[in-house]
Coordinates of N, CA and C in Angstrom, one line a residue:
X1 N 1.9 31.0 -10.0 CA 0.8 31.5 -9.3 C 0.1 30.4 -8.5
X2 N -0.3 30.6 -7.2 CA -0.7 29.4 -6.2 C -2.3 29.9 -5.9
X3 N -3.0 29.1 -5.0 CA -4.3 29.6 -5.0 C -4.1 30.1 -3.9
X4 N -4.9 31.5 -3.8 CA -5.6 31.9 -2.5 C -6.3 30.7 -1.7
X5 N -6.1 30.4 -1.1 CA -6.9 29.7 0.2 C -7.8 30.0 0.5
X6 N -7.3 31.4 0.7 CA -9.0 32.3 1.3 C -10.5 32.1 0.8
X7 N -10.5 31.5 -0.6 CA -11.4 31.2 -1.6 C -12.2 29.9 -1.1
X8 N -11.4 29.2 -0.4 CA -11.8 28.0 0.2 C -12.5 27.7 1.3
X9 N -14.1 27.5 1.0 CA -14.7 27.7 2.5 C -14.3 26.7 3.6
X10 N -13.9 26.9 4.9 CA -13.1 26.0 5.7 C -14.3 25.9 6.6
X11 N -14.4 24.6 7.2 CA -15.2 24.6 8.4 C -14.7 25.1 9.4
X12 N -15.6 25.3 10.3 CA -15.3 25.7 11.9 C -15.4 24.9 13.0
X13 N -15.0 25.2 14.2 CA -15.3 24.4 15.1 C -16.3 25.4 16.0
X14 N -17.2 24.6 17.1 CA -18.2 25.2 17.9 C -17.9 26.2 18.2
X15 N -16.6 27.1 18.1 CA -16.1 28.2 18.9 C -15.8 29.3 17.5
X16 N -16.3 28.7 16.2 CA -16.2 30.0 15.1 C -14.7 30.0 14.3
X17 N -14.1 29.0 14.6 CA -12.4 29.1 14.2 C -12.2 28.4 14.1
X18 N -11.7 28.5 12.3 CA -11.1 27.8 11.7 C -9.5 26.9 12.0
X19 N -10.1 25.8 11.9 CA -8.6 25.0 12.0 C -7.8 25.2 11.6
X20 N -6.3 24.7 11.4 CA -5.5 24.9 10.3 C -5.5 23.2 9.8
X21 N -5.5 23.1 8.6 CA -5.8 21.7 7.9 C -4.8 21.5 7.2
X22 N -4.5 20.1 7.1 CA -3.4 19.4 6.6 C -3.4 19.4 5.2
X23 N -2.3 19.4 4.7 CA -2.2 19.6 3.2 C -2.9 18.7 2.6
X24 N -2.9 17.4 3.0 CA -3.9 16.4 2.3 C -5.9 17.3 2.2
X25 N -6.1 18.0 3.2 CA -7.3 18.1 3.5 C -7.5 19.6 2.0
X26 N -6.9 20.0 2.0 CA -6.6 21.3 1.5 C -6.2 21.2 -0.1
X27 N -5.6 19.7 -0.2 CA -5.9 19.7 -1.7 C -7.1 19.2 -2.2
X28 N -7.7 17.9 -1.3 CA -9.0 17.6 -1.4 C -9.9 19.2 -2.1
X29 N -9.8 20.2 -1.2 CA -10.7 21.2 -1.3 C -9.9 21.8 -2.6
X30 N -9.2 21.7 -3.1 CA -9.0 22.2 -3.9 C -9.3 21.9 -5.5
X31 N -9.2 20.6 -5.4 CA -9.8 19.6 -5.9 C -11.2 19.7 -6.5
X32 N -11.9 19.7 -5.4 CA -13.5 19.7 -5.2 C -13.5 21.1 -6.4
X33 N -12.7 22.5 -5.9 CA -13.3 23.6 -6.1 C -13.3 23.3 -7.9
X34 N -11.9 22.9 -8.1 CA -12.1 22.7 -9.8 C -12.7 22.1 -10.6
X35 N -13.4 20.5 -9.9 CA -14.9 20.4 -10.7 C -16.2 21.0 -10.4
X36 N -16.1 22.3 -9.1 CA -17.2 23.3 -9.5 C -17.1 24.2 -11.0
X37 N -15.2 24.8 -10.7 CA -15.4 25.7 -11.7 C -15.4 25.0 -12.8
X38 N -15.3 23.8 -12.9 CA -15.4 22.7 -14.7 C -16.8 23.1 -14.7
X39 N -17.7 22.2 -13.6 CA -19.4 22.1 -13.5 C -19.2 23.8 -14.7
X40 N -19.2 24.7 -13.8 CA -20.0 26.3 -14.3 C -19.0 27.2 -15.2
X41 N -18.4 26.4 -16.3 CA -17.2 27.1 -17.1 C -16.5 28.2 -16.0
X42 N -15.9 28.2 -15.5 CA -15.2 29.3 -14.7 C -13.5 28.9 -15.3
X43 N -13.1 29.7 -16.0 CA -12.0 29.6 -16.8 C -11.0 29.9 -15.8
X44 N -11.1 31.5 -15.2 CA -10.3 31.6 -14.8 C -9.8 30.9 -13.8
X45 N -10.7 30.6 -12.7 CA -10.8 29.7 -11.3 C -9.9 28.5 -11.6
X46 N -10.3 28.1 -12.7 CA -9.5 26.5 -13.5 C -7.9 27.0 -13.8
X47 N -7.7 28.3 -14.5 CA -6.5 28.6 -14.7 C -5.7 28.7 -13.3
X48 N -6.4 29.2 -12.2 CA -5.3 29.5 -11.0 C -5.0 28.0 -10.3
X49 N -6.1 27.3 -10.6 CA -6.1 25.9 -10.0 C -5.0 25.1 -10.8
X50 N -4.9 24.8 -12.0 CA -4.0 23.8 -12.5 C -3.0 24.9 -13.2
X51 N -1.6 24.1 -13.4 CA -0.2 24.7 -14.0 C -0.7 24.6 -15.3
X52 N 0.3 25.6 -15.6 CA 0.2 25.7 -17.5 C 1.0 24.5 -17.8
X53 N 2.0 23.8 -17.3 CA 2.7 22.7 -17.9 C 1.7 22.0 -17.4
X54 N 0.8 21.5 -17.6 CA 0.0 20.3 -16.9 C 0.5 18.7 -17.3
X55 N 1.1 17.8 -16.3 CA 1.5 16.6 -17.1 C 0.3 15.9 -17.0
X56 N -0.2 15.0 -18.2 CA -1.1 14.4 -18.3 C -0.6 12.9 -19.1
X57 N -1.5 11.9 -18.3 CA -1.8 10.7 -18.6 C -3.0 10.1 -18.5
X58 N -3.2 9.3 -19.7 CA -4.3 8.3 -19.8 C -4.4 7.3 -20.0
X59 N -4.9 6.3 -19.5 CA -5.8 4.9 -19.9 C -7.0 5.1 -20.2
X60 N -7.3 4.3 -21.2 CA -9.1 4.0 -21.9 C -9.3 3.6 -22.9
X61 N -10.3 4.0 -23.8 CA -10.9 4.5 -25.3 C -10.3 5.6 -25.1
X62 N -9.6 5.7 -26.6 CA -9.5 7.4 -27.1 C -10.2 8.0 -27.2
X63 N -11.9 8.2 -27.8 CA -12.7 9.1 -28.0 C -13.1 9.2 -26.3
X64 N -12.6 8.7 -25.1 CA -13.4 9.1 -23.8 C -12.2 10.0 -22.9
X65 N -11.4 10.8 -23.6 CA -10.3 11.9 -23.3 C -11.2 12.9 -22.5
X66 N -12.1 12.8 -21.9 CA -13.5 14.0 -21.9 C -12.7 15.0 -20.8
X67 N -11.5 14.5 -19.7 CA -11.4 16.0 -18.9 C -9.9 16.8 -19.4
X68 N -9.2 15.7 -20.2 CA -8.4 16.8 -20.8 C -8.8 17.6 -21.9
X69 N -10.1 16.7 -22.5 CA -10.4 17.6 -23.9 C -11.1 19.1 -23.4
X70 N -12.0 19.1 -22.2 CA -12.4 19.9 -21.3 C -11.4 21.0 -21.0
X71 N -10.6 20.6 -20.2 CA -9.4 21.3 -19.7 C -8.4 22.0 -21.3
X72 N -8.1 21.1 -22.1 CA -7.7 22.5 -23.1 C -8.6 22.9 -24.0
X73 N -9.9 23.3 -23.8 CA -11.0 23.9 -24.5 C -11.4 23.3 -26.0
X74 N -10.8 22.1 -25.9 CA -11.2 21.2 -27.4 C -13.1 21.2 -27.1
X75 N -13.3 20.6 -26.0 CA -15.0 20.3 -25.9 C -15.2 21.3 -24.7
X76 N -16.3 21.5 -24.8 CA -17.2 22.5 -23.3 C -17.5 21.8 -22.5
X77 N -17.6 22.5 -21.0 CA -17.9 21.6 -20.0 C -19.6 21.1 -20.1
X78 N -20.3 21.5 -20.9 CA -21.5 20.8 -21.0 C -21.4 19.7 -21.6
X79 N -20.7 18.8 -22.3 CA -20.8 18.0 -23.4 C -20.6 16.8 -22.5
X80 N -20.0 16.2 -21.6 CA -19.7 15.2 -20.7 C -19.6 16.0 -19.0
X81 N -20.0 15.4 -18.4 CA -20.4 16.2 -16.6 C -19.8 14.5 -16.0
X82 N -18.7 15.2 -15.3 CA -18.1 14.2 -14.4 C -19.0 14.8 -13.0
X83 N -19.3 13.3 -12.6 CA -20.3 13.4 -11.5 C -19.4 12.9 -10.4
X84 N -17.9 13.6 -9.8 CA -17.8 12.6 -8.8 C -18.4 11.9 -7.2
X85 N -18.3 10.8 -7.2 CA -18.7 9.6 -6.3 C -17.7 9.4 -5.1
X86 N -16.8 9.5 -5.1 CA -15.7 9.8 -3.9 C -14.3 10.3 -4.3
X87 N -14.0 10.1 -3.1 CA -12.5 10.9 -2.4 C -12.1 10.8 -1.8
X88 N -10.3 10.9 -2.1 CA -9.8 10.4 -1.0 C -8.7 11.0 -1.1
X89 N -7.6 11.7 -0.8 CA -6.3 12.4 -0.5 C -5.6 10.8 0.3
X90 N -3.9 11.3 -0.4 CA -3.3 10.5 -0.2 C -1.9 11.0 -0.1
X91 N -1.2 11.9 0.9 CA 0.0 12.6 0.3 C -0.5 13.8 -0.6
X92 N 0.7 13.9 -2.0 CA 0.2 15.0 -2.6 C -1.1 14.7 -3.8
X93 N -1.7 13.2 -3.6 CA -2.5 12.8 -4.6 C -3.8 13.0 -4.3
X94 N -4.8 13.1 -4.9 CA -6.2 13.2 -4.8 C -6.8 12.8 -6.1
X95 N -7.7 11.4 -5.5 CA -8.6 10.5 -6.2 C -9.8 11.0 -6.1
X96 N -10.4 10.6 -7.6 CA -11.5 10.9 -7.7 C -12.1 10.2 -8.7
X97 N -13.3 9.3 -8.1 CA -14.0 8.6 -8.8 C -15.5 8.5 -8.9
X98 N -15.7 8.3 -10.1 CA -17.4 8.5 -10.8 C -17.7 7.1 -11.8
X99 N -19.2 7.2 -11.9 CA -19.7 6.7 -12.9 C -20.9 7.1 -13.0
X100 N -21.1 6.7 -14.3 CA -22.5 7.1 -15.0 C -23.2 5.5 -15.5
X101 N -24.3 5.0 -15.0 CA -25.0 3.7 -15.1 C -23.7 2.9 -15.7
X102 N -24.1 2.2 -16.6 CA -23.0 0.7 -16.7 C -21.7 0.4 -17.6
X103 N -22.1 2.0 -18.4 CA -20.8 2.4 -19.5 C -20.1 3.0 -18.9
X104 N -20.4 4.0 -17.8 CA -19.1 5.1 -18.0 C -18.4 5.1 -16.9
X105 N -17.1 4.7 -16.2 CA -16.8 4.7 -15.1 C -15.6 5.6 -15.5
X106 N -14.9 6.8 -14.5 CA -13.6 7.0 -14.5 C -12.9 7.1 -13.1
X107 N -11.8 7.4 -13.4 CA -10.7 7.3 -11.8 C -10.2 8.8 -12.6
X108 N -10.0 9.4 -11.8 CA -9.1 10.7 -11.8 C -8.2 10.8 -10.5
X109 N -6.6 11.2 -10.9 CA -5.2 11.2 -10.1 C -4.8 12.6 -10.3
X110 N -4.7 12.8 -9.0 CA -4.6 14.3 -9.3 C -3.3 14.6 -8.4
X111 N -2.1 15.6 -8.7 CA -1.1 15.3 -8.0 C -0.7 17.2 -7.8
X112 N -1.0 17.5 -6.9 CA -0.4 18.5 -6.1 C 0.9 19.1 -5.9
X113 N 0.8 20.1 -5.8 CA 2.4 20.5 -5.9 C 2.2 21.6 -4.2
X114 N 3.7 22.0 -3.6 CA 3.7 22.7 -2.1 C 2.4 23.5 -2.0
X115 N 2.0 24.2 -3.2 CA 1.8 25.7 -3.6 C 0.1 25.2 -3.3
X116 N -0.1 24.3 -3.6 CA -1.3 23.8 -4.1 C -2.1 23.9 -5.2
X117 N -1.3 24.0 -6.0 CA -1.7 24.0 -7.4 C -1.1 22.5 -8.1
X118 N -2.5 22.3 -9.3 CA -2.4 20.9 -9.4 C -1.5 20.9 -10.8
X119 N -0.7 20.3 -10.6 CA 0.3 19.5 -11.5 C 0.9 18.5 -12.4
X120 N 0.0 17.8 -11.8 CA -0.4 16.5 -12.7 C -1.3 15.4 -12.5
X121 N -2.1 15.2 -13.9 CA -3.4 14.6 -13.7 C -3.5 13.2 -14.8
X122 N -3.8 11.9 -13.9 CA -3.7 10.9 -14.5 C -5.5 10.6 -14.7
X123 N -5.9 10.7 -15.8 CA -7.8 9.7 -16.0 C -7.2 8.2 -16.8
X124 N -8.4 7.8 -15.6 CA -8.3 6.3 -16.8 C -10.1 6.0 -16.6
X125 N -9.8 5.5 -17.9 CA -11.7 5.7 -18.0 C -12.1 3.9 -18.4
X126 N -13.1 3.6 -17.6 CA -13.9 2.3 -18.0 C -12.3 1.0 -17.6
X127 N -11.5 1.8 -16.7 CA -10.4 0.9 -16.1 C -10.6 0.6 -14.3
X128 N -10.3 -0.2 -13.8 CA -10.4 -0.8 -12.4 C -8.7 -0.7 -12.2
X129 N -8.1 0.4 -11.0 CA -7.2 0.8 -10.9 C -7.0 0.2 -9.4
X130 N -6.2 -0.1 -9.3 CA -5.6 -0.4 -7.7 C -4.4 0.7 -7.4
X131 N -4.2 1.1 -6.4 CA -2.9 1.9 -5.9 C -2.3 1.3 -4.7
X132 N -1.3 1.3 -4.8 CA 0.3 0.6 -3.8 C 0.9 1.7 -3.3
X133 N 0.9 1.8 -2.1 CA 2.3 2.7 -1.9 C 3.3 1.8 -0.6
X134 N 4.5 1.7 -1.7 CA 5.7 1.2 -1.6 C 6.5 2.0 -0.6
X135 N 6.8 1.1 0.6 CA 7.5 1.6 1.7 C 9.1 1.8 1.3
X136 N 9.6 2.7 1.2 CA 11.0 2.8 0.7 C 12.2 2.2 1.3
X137 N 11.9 1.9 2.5 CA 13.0 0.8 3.2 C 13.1 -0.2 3.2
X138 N 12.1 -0.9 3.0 CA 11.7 -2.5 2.9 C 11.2 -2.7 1.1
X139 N 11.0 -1.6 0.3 CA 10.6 -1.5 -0.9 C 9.3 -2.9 -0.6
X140 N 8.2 -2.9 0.3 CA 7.1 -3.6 0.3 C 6.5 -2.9 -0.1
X141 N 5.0 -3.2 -0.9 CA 3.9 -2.4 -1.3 C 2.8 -2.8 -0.4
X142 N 2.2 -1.7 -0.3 CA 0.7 -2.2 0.9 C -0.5 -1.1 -0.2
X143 N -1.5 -2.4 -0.7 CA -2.8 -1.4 -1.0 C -3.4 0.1 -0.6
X144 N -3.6 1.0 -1.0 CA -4.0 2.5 -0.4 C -5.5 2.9 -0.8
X145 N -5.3 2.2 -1.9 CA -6.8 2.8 -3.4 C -7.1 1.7 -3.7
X146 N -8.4 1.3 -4.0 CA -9.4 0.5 -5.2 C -10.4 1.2 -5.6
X147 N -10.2 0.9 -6.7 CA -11.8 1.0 -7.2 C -13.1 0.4 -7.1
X148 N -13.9 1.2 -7.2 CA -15.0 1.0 -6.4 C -15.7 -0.6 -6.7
X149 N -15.8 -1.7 -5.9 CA -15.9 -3.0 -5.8 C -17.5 -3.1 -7.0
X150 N -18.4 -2.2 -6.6 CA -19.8 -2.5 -7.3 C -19.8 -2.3 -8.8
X151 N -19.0 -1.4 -9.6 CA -18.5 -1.3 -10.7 C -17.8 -2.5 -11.4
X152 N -17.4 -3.1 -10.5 CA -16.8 -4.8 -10.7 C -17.9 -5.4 -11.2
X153 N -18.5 -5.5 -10.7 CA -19.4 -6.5 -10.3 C -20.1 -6.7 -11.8
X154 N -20.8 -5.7 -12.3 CA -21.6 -5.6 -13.3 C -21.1 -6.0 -14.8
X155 N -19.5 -5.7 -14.9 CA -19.1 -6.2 -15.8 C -17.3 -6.3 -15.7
X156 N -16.7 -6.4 -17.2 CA -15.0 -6.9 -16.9 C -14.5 -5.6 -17.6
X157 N -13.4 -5.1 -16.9 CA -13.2 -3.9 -16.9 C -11.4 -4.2 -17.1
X158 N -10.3 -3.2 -17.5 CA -9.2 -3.9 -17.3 C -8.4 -3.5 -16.1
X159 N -7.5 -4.1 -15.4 CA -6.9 -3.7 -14.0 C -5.5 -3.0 -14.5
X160 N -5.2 -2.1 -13.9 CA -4.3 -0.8 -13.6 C -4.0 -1.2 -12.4
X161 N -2.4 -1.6 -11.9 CA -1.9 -1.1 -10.7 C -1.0 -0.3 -10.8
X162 N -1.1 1.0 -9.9 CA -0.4 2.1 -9.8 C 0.5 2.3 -8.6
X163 N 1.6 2.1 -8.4 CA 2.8 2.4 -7.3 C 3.0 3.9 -7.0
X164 N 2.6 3.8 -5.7 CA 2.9 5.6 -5.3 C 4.4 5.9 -4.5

């Protein structure tokens, strides 16, 4: 099951008509829509949005599991509120990063499938993530993602680099 689109408020242009938007832009929104329906328990909205096979990975502390424990109904979406701070689409990936004052930092990797339904989700929490994406002919890597530089700053966090 894929999402209706139609759910997705799209902007317009001065003339009342909608663009058609690039799949990067479209997961972005799709993205966004699932930490509304996290924000306001909306179960089902969350079920058409991510697969039942959901692949998941993590980096952190074990007790800071807060969006997969969310996502299979272990804790409620009131107990931890991911506030995210930016975004960015990357291909079929979509980053998303937060913090809460000086403890709580996370990166969320979210990976899209044609349909636009999300498929697999990487958190790493109180980690400083870098992302590469490796040119397949030259196998070079060129930077795409950091984490956010001011989060640095305040304290020592561990480094993640991730190859796309």
């Amino acid at each position: 099951m894929g999402i209706n689109h139609s759910e997705i408020m799209l902007e317009q242009d001065e003339e009342g008509i909608s663009p058609v938007l690039e799949p990067q832009t479209w997961n972005k929104k799709t993205v966004k829509m699932l930490y509304k329906a996290l924000a306001h328990g909306h179960t089902e909205t969350i079920a058409r949005l991510v697969a039942a096979e959901l692949e998941y990975w993590y980096h952190g502390p074990p007790p800071c599991q807060h969006m997969m424990k969310i996502l299979t109904g272990e804790s409620r979406h009131t107990e931890f509120k991911f506030k995210p701070r930016s975004i960015m689409a990357i291909g079929d990936l979509v980053i998303m990063e937060g913090w809460d004052g000086f403890k709580t930092y996370w990166v969320h990797v979210w990976t899209l499938n044609k349909e636009g339904v999300i498929i697999q989700f990487r958190e790493y929490f109180n980690t400083w993530l870098t992302m590469l994406l490796r040119a397949s002919e030259t196998g070079d890597e060129f930077p795409v993602w950091q984490s956010d530089p001011w989060e640095r700053l305040h304290r020592s966090l561990p480094d993640l680099v991730l190859a796309i």
